[in-house]
mmCIF file of C-alpha atoms in Angstrom:
data_model
loop_
_atom_site.group_PDB
_atom_site.id
_atom_site.type_symbol
_atom_site.label_atom_id
_atom_site.label_comp_id
_atom_site.label_asym_id
_atom_site.label_seq_id
_atom_site.Cartn_x
_atom_site.Cartn_y
_atom_site.Cartn_z
ATOM 1 C CA UNK A 1 32.257 61.717 -172.965
ATOM 2 C CA UNK A 2 33.724 65.102 -173.946
ATOM 3 C CA UNK A 3 37.326 64.977 -175.086
ATOM 4 C CA UNK A 4 39.790 67.049 -172.995
ATOM 5 C CA UNK A 5 41.199 70.147 -174.684
ATOM 6 C CA UNK A 6 44.932 70.593 -175.252
ATOM 7 C CA UNK A 7 46.219 73.992 -176.405
ATOM 8 C CA UNK A 8 49.266 73.946 -178.671
ATOM 9 C CA UNK A 9 50.885 77.394 -178.751
ATOM 10 C CA UNK A 10 53.698 78.310 -181.138
ATOM 11 C CA UNK A 11 55.963 81.300 -181.610
ATOM 12 C CA UNK A 12 56.489 83.168 -184.864
ATOM 13 C CA UNK A 13 59.757 81.714 -186.112
ATOM 14 C CA UNK A 14 61.659 82.456 -189.317
ATOM 15 C CA UNK A 15 60.075 79.458 -191.041
ATOM 16 C CA UNK A 16 57.099 77.201 -190.391
ATOM 17 C CA UNK A 17 58.968 74.750 -188.136
ATOM 18 C CA UNK A 18 57.163 75.442 -184.856
ATOM 19 C CA UNK A 19 53.745 75.538 -186.482
ATOM 20 C CA UNK A 20 54.260 72.408 -188.570
ATOM 21 C CA UNK A 21 55.454 70.387 -185.569
ATOM 22 C CA UNK A 22 52.407 71.517 -183.582
ATOM 23 C CA UNK A 23 50.166 70.532 -186.495
ATOM 24 C CA UNK A 24 51.731 67.068 -186.681
ATOM 25 C CA UNK A 25 51.131 66.585 -182.944
ATOM 26 C CA UNK A 26 47.570 67.941 -183.215
ATOM 27 C CA UNK A 27 46.735 65.364 -185.885
ATOM 28 C CA UNK A 28 47.843 62.588 -183.513
ATOM 29 C CA UNK A 29 45.928 64.030 -180.554
ATOM 30 C CA UNK A 30 42.529 64.036 -182.274
ATOM 31 C CA UNK A 31 41.723 60.431 -181.368
ATOM 32 C CA UNK A 32 41.421 61.221 -177.648
ATOM 33 C CA UNK A 33 41.633 65.026 -177.258
ATOM 34 C CA UNK A 34 40.414 68.299 -178.716
ATOM 35 C CA UNK A 35 43.601 70.067 -179.885
ATOM 36 C CA UNK A 36 43.541 73.811 -180.581
ATOM 37 C CA UNK A 37 46.525 75.614 -182.090
ATOM 38 C CA UNK A 38 47.163 79.218 -181.085
ATOM 39 C CA UNK A 39 50.058 80.866 -182.856
ATOM 40 C CA UNK A 40 51.867 84.137 -183.407
ATOM 41 C CA UNK A 41 52.631 82.956 -186.968
ATOM 42 C CA UNK A 42 50.186 84.116 -189.643
ATOM 43 C CA UNK A 43 50.774 80.768 -191.355
ATOM 44 C CA UNK A 44 48.402 79.284 -188.758
ATOM 45 C CA UNK A 45 45.657 79.736 -191.369
ATOM 46 C CA UNK A 46 47.241 76.777 -193.210
ATOM 47 C CA UNK A 47 46.797 74.444 -190.202
ATOM 48 C CA UNK A 48 43.441 72.977 -191.316
ATOM 49 C CA UNK A 49 45.193 71.590 -194.401
ATOM 50 C CA UNK A 50 47.471 69.513 -192.152
ATOM 51 C CA UNK A 51 45.522 68.596 -189.050
ATOM 52 C CA UNK A 52 41.928 69.753 -189.578
ATOM 53 C CA UNK A 53 41.755 71.284 -186.093
ATOM 54 C CA UNK A 54 40.665 74.636 -184.676
ATOM 55 C CA UNK A 55 43.147 77.490 -184.502
ATOM 56 C CA UNK A 56 43.576 81.017 -183.158
ATOM 57 C CA UNK A 57 45.900 83.764 -184.389
ATOM 58 C CA UNK A 58 47.637 86.096 -181.951
ATOM 59 C CA UNK A 59 49.602 88.989 -183.530
ATOM 60 C CA UNK A 60 53.205 88.619 -182.399
ATOM 61 C CA UNK A 61 55.330 91.037 -180.436
ATOM 62 C CA UNK A 62 57.342 91.636 -183.613
ATOM 63 C CA UNK A 63 54.371 93.610 -184.988
ATOM 64 C CA UNK A 64 55.227 96.273 -182.403
ATOM 65 C CA UNK A 65 51.592 97.198 -181.942
ATOM 66 C CA UNK A 66 52.213 97.464 -178.201
ATOM 67 C CA UNK A 67 55.102 97.494 -175.740
ATOM 68 C CA UNK A 68 56.859 94.347 -174.570
ATOM 69 C CA UNK A 69 55.215 94.164 -171.154
ATOM 70 C CA UNK A 70 51.766 95.008 -172.522
ATOM 71 C CA UNK A 71 52.105 92.323 -175.178
ATOM 72 C CA UNK A 72 53.134 89.656 -172.691
ATOM 73 C CA UNK A 73 50.122 90.467 -170.504
ATOM 74 C CA UNK A 74 47.915 90.353 -173.597
ATOM 75 C CA UNK A 75 49.336 86.946 -174.618
ATOM 76 C CA UNK A 76 48.894 85.529 -171.107
ATOM 77 C CA UNK A 77 45.326 86.791 -170.791
ATOM 78 C CA UNK A 78 44.403 85.640 -174.303
ATOM 79 C CA UNK A 79 45.529 82.068 -173.585
ATOM 80 C CA UNK A 80 43.960 82.095 -170.107
ATOM 81 C CA UNK A 81 40.663 83.121 -171.737
ATOM 82 C CA UNK A 82 41.020 80.190 -174.161
ATOM 83 C CA UNK A 83 41.748 77.856 -171.228
ATOM 84 C CA UNK A 84 38.583 79.024 -169.456
ATOM 85 C CA UNK A 85 36.516 78.802 -172.635
ATOM 86 C CA UNK A 86 37.572 75.224 -173.417
ATOM 87 C CA UNK A 87 38.500 73.878 -169.956
ATOM 88 C CA UNK A 88 41.945 73.017 -171.341
ATOM 89 C CA UNK A 89 44.139 70.771 -169.212
ATOM 90 C CA UNK A 90 47.472 71.222 -170.998
ATOM 91 C CA UNK A 91 49.176 74.173 -172.698
ATOM 92 C CA UNK A 92 52.131 73.214 -174.868
ATOM 93 C CA UNK A 93 54.505 75.828 -176.263
ATOM 94 C CA UNK A 94 56.749 75.134 -179.275
ATOM 95 C CA UNK A 95 59.290 77.929 -179.553
ATOM 96 C CA UNK A 96 62.933 78.731 -178.917
ATOM 97 C CA UNK A 97 62.236 80.341 -175.537
ATOM 98 C CA UNK A 98 58.909 80.698 -173.701
ATOM 99 C CA UNK A 99 57.659 84.262 -173.600
ATOM 100 C CA UNK A 100 56.942 85.693 -170.129
ATOM 101 C CA UNK A 101 53.303 85.678 -171.237
ATOM 102 C CA UNK A 102 53.474 81.878 -171.598
ATOM 103 C CA UNK A 103 55.186 81.402 -168.237
ATOM 104 C CA UNK A 104 52.675 83.783 -166.615
ATOM 105 C CA UNK A 105 49.793 81.402 -167.397
ATOM 106 C CA UNK A 106 50.882 79.262 -164.469
ATOM 107 C CA UNK A 107 50.462 82.098 -161.954
ATOM 108 C CA UNK A 108 46.776 82.475 -162.911
ATOM 109 C CA UNK A 109 45.846 78.864 -163.748
ATOM 110 C CA UNK A 110 48.311 76.806 -161.652
ATOM 111 C CA UNK A 111 46.561 73.487 -162.304
ATOM 112 C CA UNK A 112 47.052 73.694 -166.075
ATOM 113 C CA UNK A 113 50.083 71.643 -167.069
ATOM 114 C CA UNK A 114 52.679 73.635 -168.993
ATOM 115 C CA UNK A 115 54.844 71.848 -171.575
ATOM 116 C CA UNK A 116 57.774 73.251 -173.546
ATOM 117 C CA UNK A 117 58.563 71.604 -176.901
ATOM 118 C CA UNK A 118 62.206 72.674 -177.040
ATOM 119 C CA UNK A 119 64.026 71.979 -180.290
ATOM 120 C CA UNK A 120 67.764 71.346 -180.037
ATOM 121 C CA UNK A 121 70.605 72.663 -182.203
ATOM 122 C CA UNK A 122 70.666 76.090 -180.570
ATOM 123 C CA UNK A 123 73.369 78.476 -181.616
ATOM 124 C CA UNK A 124 75.105 80.196 -178.712
ATOM 125 C CA UNK A 125 72.840 83.231 -178.652
ATOM 126 C CA UNK A 126 71.874 85.342 -175.637
ATOM 127 C CA UNK A 127 68.718 83.256 -175.057
ATOM 128 C CA UNK A 128 70.836 80.543 -173.436
ATOM 129 C CA UNK A 129 71.398 82.606 -170.278
ATOM 130 C CA UNK A 130 67.837 82.087 -169.059
ATOM 131 C CA UNK A 131 67.643 78.430 -170.054
ATOM 132 C CA UNK A 132 67.871 77.118 -166.473
ATOM 133 C CA UNK A 133 65.204 79.418 -165.092
ATOM 134 C CA UNK A 134 62.765 78.932 -167.963
ATOM 135 C CA UNK A 135 63.190 75.162 -167.862
ATOM 136 C CA UNK A 136 62.220 75.115 -164.176
ATOM 137 C CA UNK A 137 58.960 76.880 -165.005
ATOM 138 C CA UNK A 138 57.699 73.895 -166.992
ATOM 139 C CA UNK A 139 55.865 70.776 -165.869
ATOM 140 C CA UNK A 140 57.498 68.922 -168.756
ATOM 141 C CA UNK A 141 60.024 69.550 -171.532
ATOM 142 C CA UNK A 142 59.946 67.555 -174.769
ATOM 143 C CA UNK A 143 62.811 67.601 -177.272
ATOM 144 C CA UNK A 144 61.893 66.680 -180.861
ATOM 145 C CA UNK A 145 64.493 64.231 -182.093
ATOM 146 C CA UNK A 146 66.844 65.344 -184.844
ATOM 147 C CA UNK A 147 68.512 63.097 -187.408
ATOM 148 C CA UNK A 148 71.766 64.940 -186.761
ATOM 149 C CA UNK A 149 71.526 65.398 -182.987
ATOM 150 C CA UNK A 150 74.953 63.776 -182.442
ATOM 151 C CA UNK A 151 76.385 66.994 -183.983
ATOM 152 C CA UNK A 152 74.453 69.230 -181.582
ATOM 153 C CA UNK A 153 76.922 70.869 -179.190
ATOM 154 C CA UNK A 154 74.691 73.815 -178.306
ATOM 155 C CA UNK A 155 73.349 74.995 -174.914
ATOM 156 C CA UNK A 156 70.544 72.393 -174.755
ATOM 157 C CA UNK A 157 72.614 69.404 -175.882
ATOM 158 C CA UNK A 158 74.041 68.299 -172.540
ATOM 159 C CA UNK A 159 70.895 68.796 -170.479
ATOM 160 C CA UNK A 160 68.968 65.956 -168.864
ATOM 161 C CA UNK A 161 65.752 67.873 -168.139
ATOM 162 C CA UNK A 162 63.775 66.813 -171.227
ATOM 163 C CA UNK A 163 62.142 63.769 -172.781
ATOM 164 C CA UNK A 164 63.595 63.127 -176.245
ATOM 165 C CA UNK A 165 61.231 61.679 -178.860
ATOM 166 C CA UNK A 166 61.817 60.606 -182.445
ATOM 167 C CA UNK A 167 61.855 63.340 -185.115
ATOM 168 C CA UNK A 168 58.528 65.119 -185.583
ATOM 169 C CA UNK A 169 57.439 65.551 -189.187
ATOM 170 C CA UNK A 170 54.225 65.902 -191.160
ATOM 171 C CA UNK A 171 55.706 63.576 -193.786
ATOM 172 C CA UNK A 172 53.873 60.252 -193.789
ATOM 173 C CA UNK A 173 54.990 57.554 -196.193
ATOM 174 C CA UNK A 174 51.602 55.853 -195.999
ATOM 175 C CA UNK A 175 49.548 58.890 -197.015
ATOM 176 C CA UNK A 176 51.935 60.697 -199.377
ATOM 177 C CA UNK A 177 51.023 60.697 -203.055
ATOM 178 C CA UNK A 178 53.091 58.576 -205.411
ATOM 179 C CA UNK A 179 55.115 60.183 -208.192
ATOM 180 C CA UNK A 180 52.415 60.039 -210.871
ATOM 181 C CA UNK A 181 49.635 61.347 -208.608
ATOM 182 C CA UNK A 182 51.833 64.079 -207.103
ATOM 183 C CA UNK A 183 52.959 65.336 -210.523
ATOM 184 C CA UNK A 184 49.405 65.274 -211.805
ATOM 185 C CA UNK A 185 48.242 67.375 -208.843
ATOM 186 C CA UNK A 186 51.046 69.914 -209.331
ATOM 187 C CA UNK A 187 50.654 70.046 -213.110
ATOM 188 C CA UNK A 188 54.146 68.719 -213.845
ATOM 189 C CA UNK A 189 55.231 66.732 -216.903
ATOM 190 C CA UNK A 190 55.384 63.041 -216.021
ATOM 191 C CA UNK A 191 58.415 62.277 -218.209
ATOM 192 C CA UNK A 192 60.791 65.169 -217.483
ATOM 193 C CA UNK A 193 62.997 65.508 -214.370
ATOM 194 C CA UNK A 194 61.794 67.982 -211.715
ATOM 195 C CA UNK A 195 63.638 69.795 -208.928
ATOM 196 C CA UNK A 196 62.075 71.610 -205.958
ATOM 197 C CA UNK A 197 63.842 74.818 -204.889
ATOM 198 C CA UNK A 198 62.825 76.253 -201.501
ATOM 199 C CA UNK A 199 65.088 79.207 -200.735
ATOM 200 C CA UNK A 200 64.386 82.617 -199.271
ATOM 201 C CA UNK A 201 64.043 85.745 -201.408
ATOM 202 C CA UNK A 202 64.128 89.378 -200.350
ATOM 203 C CA UNK A 203 67.426 90.457 -198.812
ATOM 204 C CA UNK A 204 70.490 90.805 -201.025
ATOM 205 C CA UNK A 205 72.325 87.715 -199.735
ATOM 206 C CA UNK A 206 69.230 85.530 -200.128
ATOM 207 C CA UNK A 207 68.697 86.737 -203.678
ATOM 208 C CA UNK A 208 72.331 85.999 -204.528
ATOM 209 C CA UNK A 209 72.028 82.440 -203.180
ATOM 210 C CA UNK A 210 68.880 81.834 -205.213
ATOM 211 C CA UNK A 211 70.563 82.973 -208.436
ATOM 212 C CA UNK A 212 73.693 80.910 -207.684
ATOM 213 C CA UNK A 213 71.565 77.816 -207.074
ATOM 214 C CA UNK A 214 69.506 78.270 -210.246
ATOM 215 C CA UNK A 215 72.688 78.694 -212.314
ATOM 216 C CA UNK A 216 73.725 75.210 -211.187
ATOM 217 C CA UNK A 217 70.568 73.744 -212.757
ATOM 218 C CA UNK A 218 70.966 75.221 -216.251
ATOM 219 C CA UNK A 219 72.981 72.258 -217.603
ATOM 220 C CA UNK A 220 70.442 69.623 -216.441
ATOM 221 C CA UNK A 221 68.676 68.596 -219.686
ATOM 222 C CA UNK A 222 64.915 69.094 -220.038
ATOM 223 C CA UNK A 223 64.526 70.079 -216.391
ATOM 224 C CA UNK A 224 61.399 71.425 -214.669
ATOM 225 C CA UNK A 225 62.359 73.808 -211.828
ATOM 226 C CA UNK A 226 59.651 74.234 -209.214
ATOM 227 C CA UNK A 227 59.761 77.259 -206.889
ATOM 228 C CA UNK A 228 57.424 78.233 -204.057
ATOM 229 C CA UNK A 229 57.947 81.981 -204.599
ATOM 230 C CA UNK A 230 58.254 84.202 -207.667
ATOM 231 C CA UNK A 231 62.015 84.605 -208.333
ATOM 232 C CA UNK A 232 61.985 88.408 -208.399
ATOM 233 C CA UNK A 233 63.506 91.026 -206.118
ATOM 234 C CA UNK A 234 61.546 93.751 -204.348
ATOM 235 C CA UNK A 235 62.432 96.068 -207.243
ATOM 236 C CA UNK A 236 61.156 93.600 -209.855
ATOM 237 C CA UNK A 237 64.521 92.203 -210.994
ATOM 238 C CA UNK A 238 64.288 88.596 -212.231
ATOM 239 C CA UNK A 239 66.682 86.231 -210.410
ATOM 240 C CA UNK A 240 66.348 83.432 -212.973
ATOM 241 C CA UNK A 241 69.196 82.775 -215.439
ATOM 242 C CA UNK A 242 68.241 82.172 -219.060
ATOM 243 C CA UNK A 243 67.494 78.627 -220.146
ATOM 244 C CA UNK A 244 65.411 77.363 -217.229
ATOM 245 C CA UNK A 245 61.798 76.211 -217.280
ATOM 246 C CA UNK A 246 60.430 77.734 -214.065
ATOM 247 C CA UNK A 247 57.105 76.815 -212.493
ATOM 248 C CA UNK A 248 55.866 78.547 -209.299
ATOM 249 C CA UNK A 249 53.446 76.485 -207.230
ATOM 250 C CA UNK A 250 51.245 77.369 -204.254
ATOM 251 C CA UNK A 251 50.731 74.035 -202.539
ATOM 252 C CA UNK A 252 50.699 73.338 -198.809
ATOM 253 C CA UNK A 253 51.852 71.115 -197.290
ATOM 254 C CA UNK A 254 54.528 70.052 -199.754
ATOM 255 C CA UNK A 255 55.299 67.006 -197.608
ATOM 256 C CA UNK A 256 52.534 65.002 -199.273
ATOM 257 C CA UNK A 257 53.786 65.658 -202.846
ATOM 258 C CA UNK A 258 57.556 65.285 -202.389
ATOM 259 C CA UNK A 259 57.585 62.122 -204.495
ATOM 260 C CA UNK A 260 57.015 64.385 -207.507
ATOM 261 C CA UNK A 261 60.644 65.551 -207.352
ATOM 262 C CA UNK A 262 63.925 64.016 -208.446
ATOM 263 C CA UNK A 263 65.877 66.357 -206.163
ATOM 264 C CA UNK A 264 65.480 69.346 -203.853
ATOM 265 C CA UNK A 265 67.450 72.441 -202.852
ATOM 266 C CA UNK A 266 66.519 74.096 -199.566
ATOM 267 C CA UNK A 267 67.701 75.488 -196.245
ATOM 268 C CA UNK A 268 68.644 73.036 -193.492
ATOM 269 C CA UNK A 269 65.810 73.869 -191.115
ATOM 270 C CA UNK A 270 64.215 71.216 -188.924
ATOM 271 C CA UNK A 271 61.180 70.829 -191.192
ATOM 272 C CA UNK A 272 63.079 70.529 -194.464
ATOM 273 C CA UNK A 273 65.557 67.968 -193.155
ATOM 274 C CA UNK A 274 62.866 65.759 -191.616
ATOM 275 C CA UNK A 275 60.613 65.932 -194.664
ATOM 276 C CA UNK A 276 63.006 65.729 -197.631
ATOM 277 C CA UNK A 277 65.267 63.073 -196.102
ATOM 278 C CA UNK A 278 62.350 61.069 -194.671
ATOM 279 C CA UNK A 279 60.922 61.003 -198.210
ATOM 280 C CA UNK A 280 64.331 59.854 -199.586
ATOM 281 C CA UNK A 281 64.617 62.934 -201.808
ATOM 282 C CA UNK A 282 68.218 63.693 -202.935
ATOM 283 C CA UNK A 283 68.783 67.140 -201.442
ATOM 284 C CA UNK A 284 71.330 69.938 -201.308
ATOM 285 C CA UNK A 285 71.060 71.915 -198.077
ATOM 286 C CA UNK A 286 72.111 75.571 -198.118
ATOM 287 C CA UNK A 287 72.108 76.516 -194.410
ATOM 288 C CA UNK A 288 70.347 79.651 -193.243
ATOM 289 C CA UNK A 289 72.442 81.458 -190.623
ATOM 290 C CA UNK A 290 69.598 83.613 -189.282
ATOM 291 C CA UNK A 291 67.878 82.876 -185.981
ATOM 292 C CA UNK A 292 68.885 80.467 -183.228
ATOM 293 C CA UNK A 293 68.809 77.247 -185.263
ATOM 294 C CA UNK A 294 72.287 75.893 -186.038
ATOM 295 C CA UNK A 295 71.494 74.809 -189.579
ATOM 296 C CA UNK A 296 75.138 74.638 -190.611
ATOM 297 C CA UNK A 297 75.884 71.816 -188.164
ATOM 298 C CA UNK A 298 72.698 69.927 -189.065
ATOM 299 C CA UNK A 299 73.647 70.167 -192.739
ATOM 300 C CA UNK A 300 77.238 69.109 -191.995
ATOM 301 C CA UNK A 301 75.922 65.979 -190.281
ATOM 302 C CA UNK A 302 73.823 65.171 -193.363
ATOM 303 C CA UNK A 303 76.806 65.575 -195.689
ATOM 304 C CA UNK A 304 79.184 63.601 -193.437
ATOM 305 C CA UNK A 305 76.677 60.743 -193.340
ATOM 306 C CA UNK A 306 76.112 60.916 -197.101
ATOM 307 C CA UNK A 307 72.355 61.424 -196.872
ATOM 308 C CA UNK A 308 72.493 64.891 -198.462
ATOM 309 C CA UNK A 309 74.857 67.419 -199.984
ATOM 310 C CA UNK A 310 75.698 70.724 -198.336
ATOM 311 C CA UNK A 311 77.740 73.812 -199.058
ATOM 312 C CA UNK A 312 79.316 76.870 -197.458
ATOM 313 C CA UNK A 313 76.334 79.219 -197.688
ATOM 314 C CA UNK A 314 78.585 82.260 -198.167
ATOM 315 C CA UNK A 315 80.409 80.836 -201.225
ATOM 316 C CA UNK A 316 78.207 81.523 -204.247
ATOM 317 C CA UNK A 317 80.468 79.736 -206.746
ATOM 318 C CA UNK A 318 80.485 76.648 -204.577
ATOM 319 C CA UNK A 319 76.672 76.731 -204.369
ATOM 320 C CA UNK A 320 76.484 76.641 -208.180
ATOM 321 C CA UNK A 321 78.987 73.769 -208.400
ATOM 322 C CA UNK A 322 77.273 71.667 -205.708
ATOM 323 C CA UNK A 323 73.832 72.202 -207.226
ATOM 324 C CA UNK A 324 75.108 70.917 -210.570
ATOM 325 C CA UNK A 325 76.079 67.619 -208.900
ATOM 326 C CA UNK A 326 72.404 66.828 -208.376
ATOM 327 C CA UNK A 327 72.077 66.240 -212.128
ATOM 328 C CA UNK A 328 74.236 63.094 -211.729
ATOM 329 C CA UNK A 329 71.860 60.128 -211.380
ATOM 330 C CA UNK A 330 74.495 58.112 -209.494
ATOM 331 C CA UNK A 331 74.796 60.862 -206.866
ATOM 332 C CA UNK A 332 71.027 60.970 -206.468
ATOM 333 C CA UNK A 333 70.734 57.187 -206.221
ATOM 334 C CA UNK A 334 73.371 57.004 -203.470
ATOM 335 C CA UNK A 335 71.741 59.781 -201.424
ATOM 336 C CA UNK A 336 68.272 58.220 -201.722
ATOM 337 C CA UNK A 337 69.635 54.794 -200.770
ATOM 338 C CA UNK A 338 71.339 56.173 -197.644
ATOM 339 C CA UNK A 339 68.222 58.116 -196.623
ATOM 340 C CA UNK A 340 66.250 54.867 -196.581
ATOM 341 C CA UNK A 341 68.260 53.788 -193.510
ATOM 342 C CA UNK A 342 67.260 56.813 -191.413
ATOM 343 C CA UNK A 343 64.939 56.350 -188.393
ATOM 344 C CA UNK A 344 61.182 56.807 -188.732
ATOM 345 C CA UNK A 345 59.794 60.313 -188.137
ATOM 346 C CA UNK A 346 57.099 59.194 -185.674
ATOM 347 C CA UNK A 347 57.789 61.692 -182.902
ATOM 348 C CA UNK A 348 54.326 63.295 -183.101
ATOM 349 C CA UNK A 349 52.719 60.001 -182.087
ATOM 350 C CA UNK A 350 55.109 59.728 -179.129
ATOM 351 C CA UNK A 351 54.258 63.270 -178.006
ATOM 352 C CA UNK A 352 50.529 62.477 -178.192
ATOM 353 C CA UNK A 353 51.052 59.464 -175.920
ATOM 354 C CA UNK A 354 53.039 61.598 -173.477
ATOM 355 C CA UNK A 355 50.174 64.099 -173.370
ATOM 356 C CA UNK A 356 47.689 61.280 -172.796
ATOM 357 C CA UNK A 357 49.689 60.165 -169.749
ATOM 358 C CA UNK A 358 49.984 63.763 -168.555
ATOM 359 C CA UNK A 359 46.198 64.180 -168.672
ATOM 360 C CA UNK A 360 45.835 61.318 -166.209
ATOM 361 C CA UNK A 361 48.632 62.486 -163.943
ATOM 362 C CA UNK A 362 47.529 64.059 -160.612
ATOM 363 C CA UNK A 363 48.369 67.704 -159.926
ATOM 364 C CA UNK A 364 51.757 68.254 -158.342
ATOM 365 C CA UNK A 365 52.475 70.428 -155.352
ATOM 366 C CA UNK A 366 52.948 73.868 -156.883
ATOM 367 C CA UNK A 367 55.037 75.235 -154.014
ATOM 368 C CA UNK A 368 58.271 74.947 -156.003
ATOM 369 C CA UNK A 369 56.628 76.597 -158.996
ATOM 370 C CA UNK A 370 55.356 79.446 -156.806
ATOM 371 C CA UNK A 371 58.859 80.102 -155.495
ATOM 372 C CA UNK A 372 60.238 80.229 -159.022
ATOM 373 C CA UNK A 373 57.467 82.588 -160.137
ATOM 374 C CA UNK A 374 58.201 84.838 -157.163
ATOM 375 C CA UNK A 375 61.884 84.826 -158.065
ATOM 376 C CA UNK A 376 61.052 85.698 -161.671
ATOM 377 C CA UNK A 377 58.798 88.562 -160.562
ATOM 378 C CA UNK A 378 61.526 90.004 -158.312
ATOM 379 C CA UNK A 379 63.986 89.848 -161.191
ATOM 380 C CA UNK A 380 61.469 91.537 -163.437
ATOM 381 C CA UNK A 381 61.023 94.395 -160.953
ATOM 382 C CA UNK A 382 64.573 94.844 -159.641
ATOM 383 C CA UNK A 383 66.781 92.986 -162.096
ATOM 384 C CA UNK A 384 68.722 95.497 -164.116
ATOM 385 C CA UNK A 385 71.984 93.522 -164.045
ATOM 386 C CA UNK A 386 73.263 91.148 -166.719
ATOM 387 C CA UNK A 387 70.268 88.826 -166.453
ATOM 388 C CA UNK A 388 67.769 91.660 -166.726
ATOM 389 C CA UNK A 389 69.628 93.072 -169.709
ATOM 390 C CA UNK A 390 69.705 89.718 -171.530
ATOM 391 C CA UNK A 391 66.015 89.116 -170.827
#
């Protein structure tokens, strides 16, 4: 019997969060379905390393190769073509807000079930104004659990329109390499301490944070500092202070080699929090304030619950001071011990089971959906008020 196809679409976010969650779900779906990932993120080429499934790349609207309305029609028609090619039964979208091109699928293929994987911890950006309307367009909404969701006071926090699952992560304790094997794979010395630093580089504020963080590691004796990007600016200026042994690695996904590290320094994105902490890695989170993700509150939860350290991302001196605390073995031991009490990150398995049930669910009456689509079309044509402006 041929397995049913499920299309997992993702937006092009600032990081790899959407794509990595979709990959974790795809890996769980393979036992009973044929998952295909279609993404606006160029990182989709890395998907086979996680889930070993088929993938498609769709250049995002941010490329500005075509106008907004043309791009949305292109996205809709591209996914509809994939639905027809594979006889897909479900289209899932992991992104902050569904593009009109995603919503428009339903007007052409009404029997395909549309699912929104809607991460929490939204900041109060303009996207929240269309939350009600976009939520009504979906057959189902799934919220990936978040270790710190009790600190989420954003626009999605008080809603009852979604199914909340456990945190979704590609970290798997059973398949991750142990310390010796992970260090051997990465070419690290087995006897010296090692720290993973995953921070952005490029814009002036990001470069300043990287330098401030690296300064905090100088006093850690015999340390190996592992970066995922060359620590140089666009003009070739080296961001590394003297006295550090820097090693740049190109390994994906890092989730399966986290045991190689004694500590980590990274942003407080969904992926990082639910990989580093799930692996019990003592971590300092430096929140990224870009985008819709409220990383500052997620990081504050981690610090308040003593599972990680955090810092005011705008205070460079404080970043250096907090980084230096990771060299204290007692601090690291306490953080790792507290992380061991966190819930399991098995949300991908839960989502796969939800999709399995959805495959067997009969088609609903689409009359309500048709009315909402009609309303959306009218707003698109005539809406030039506040809602049209925000959209």
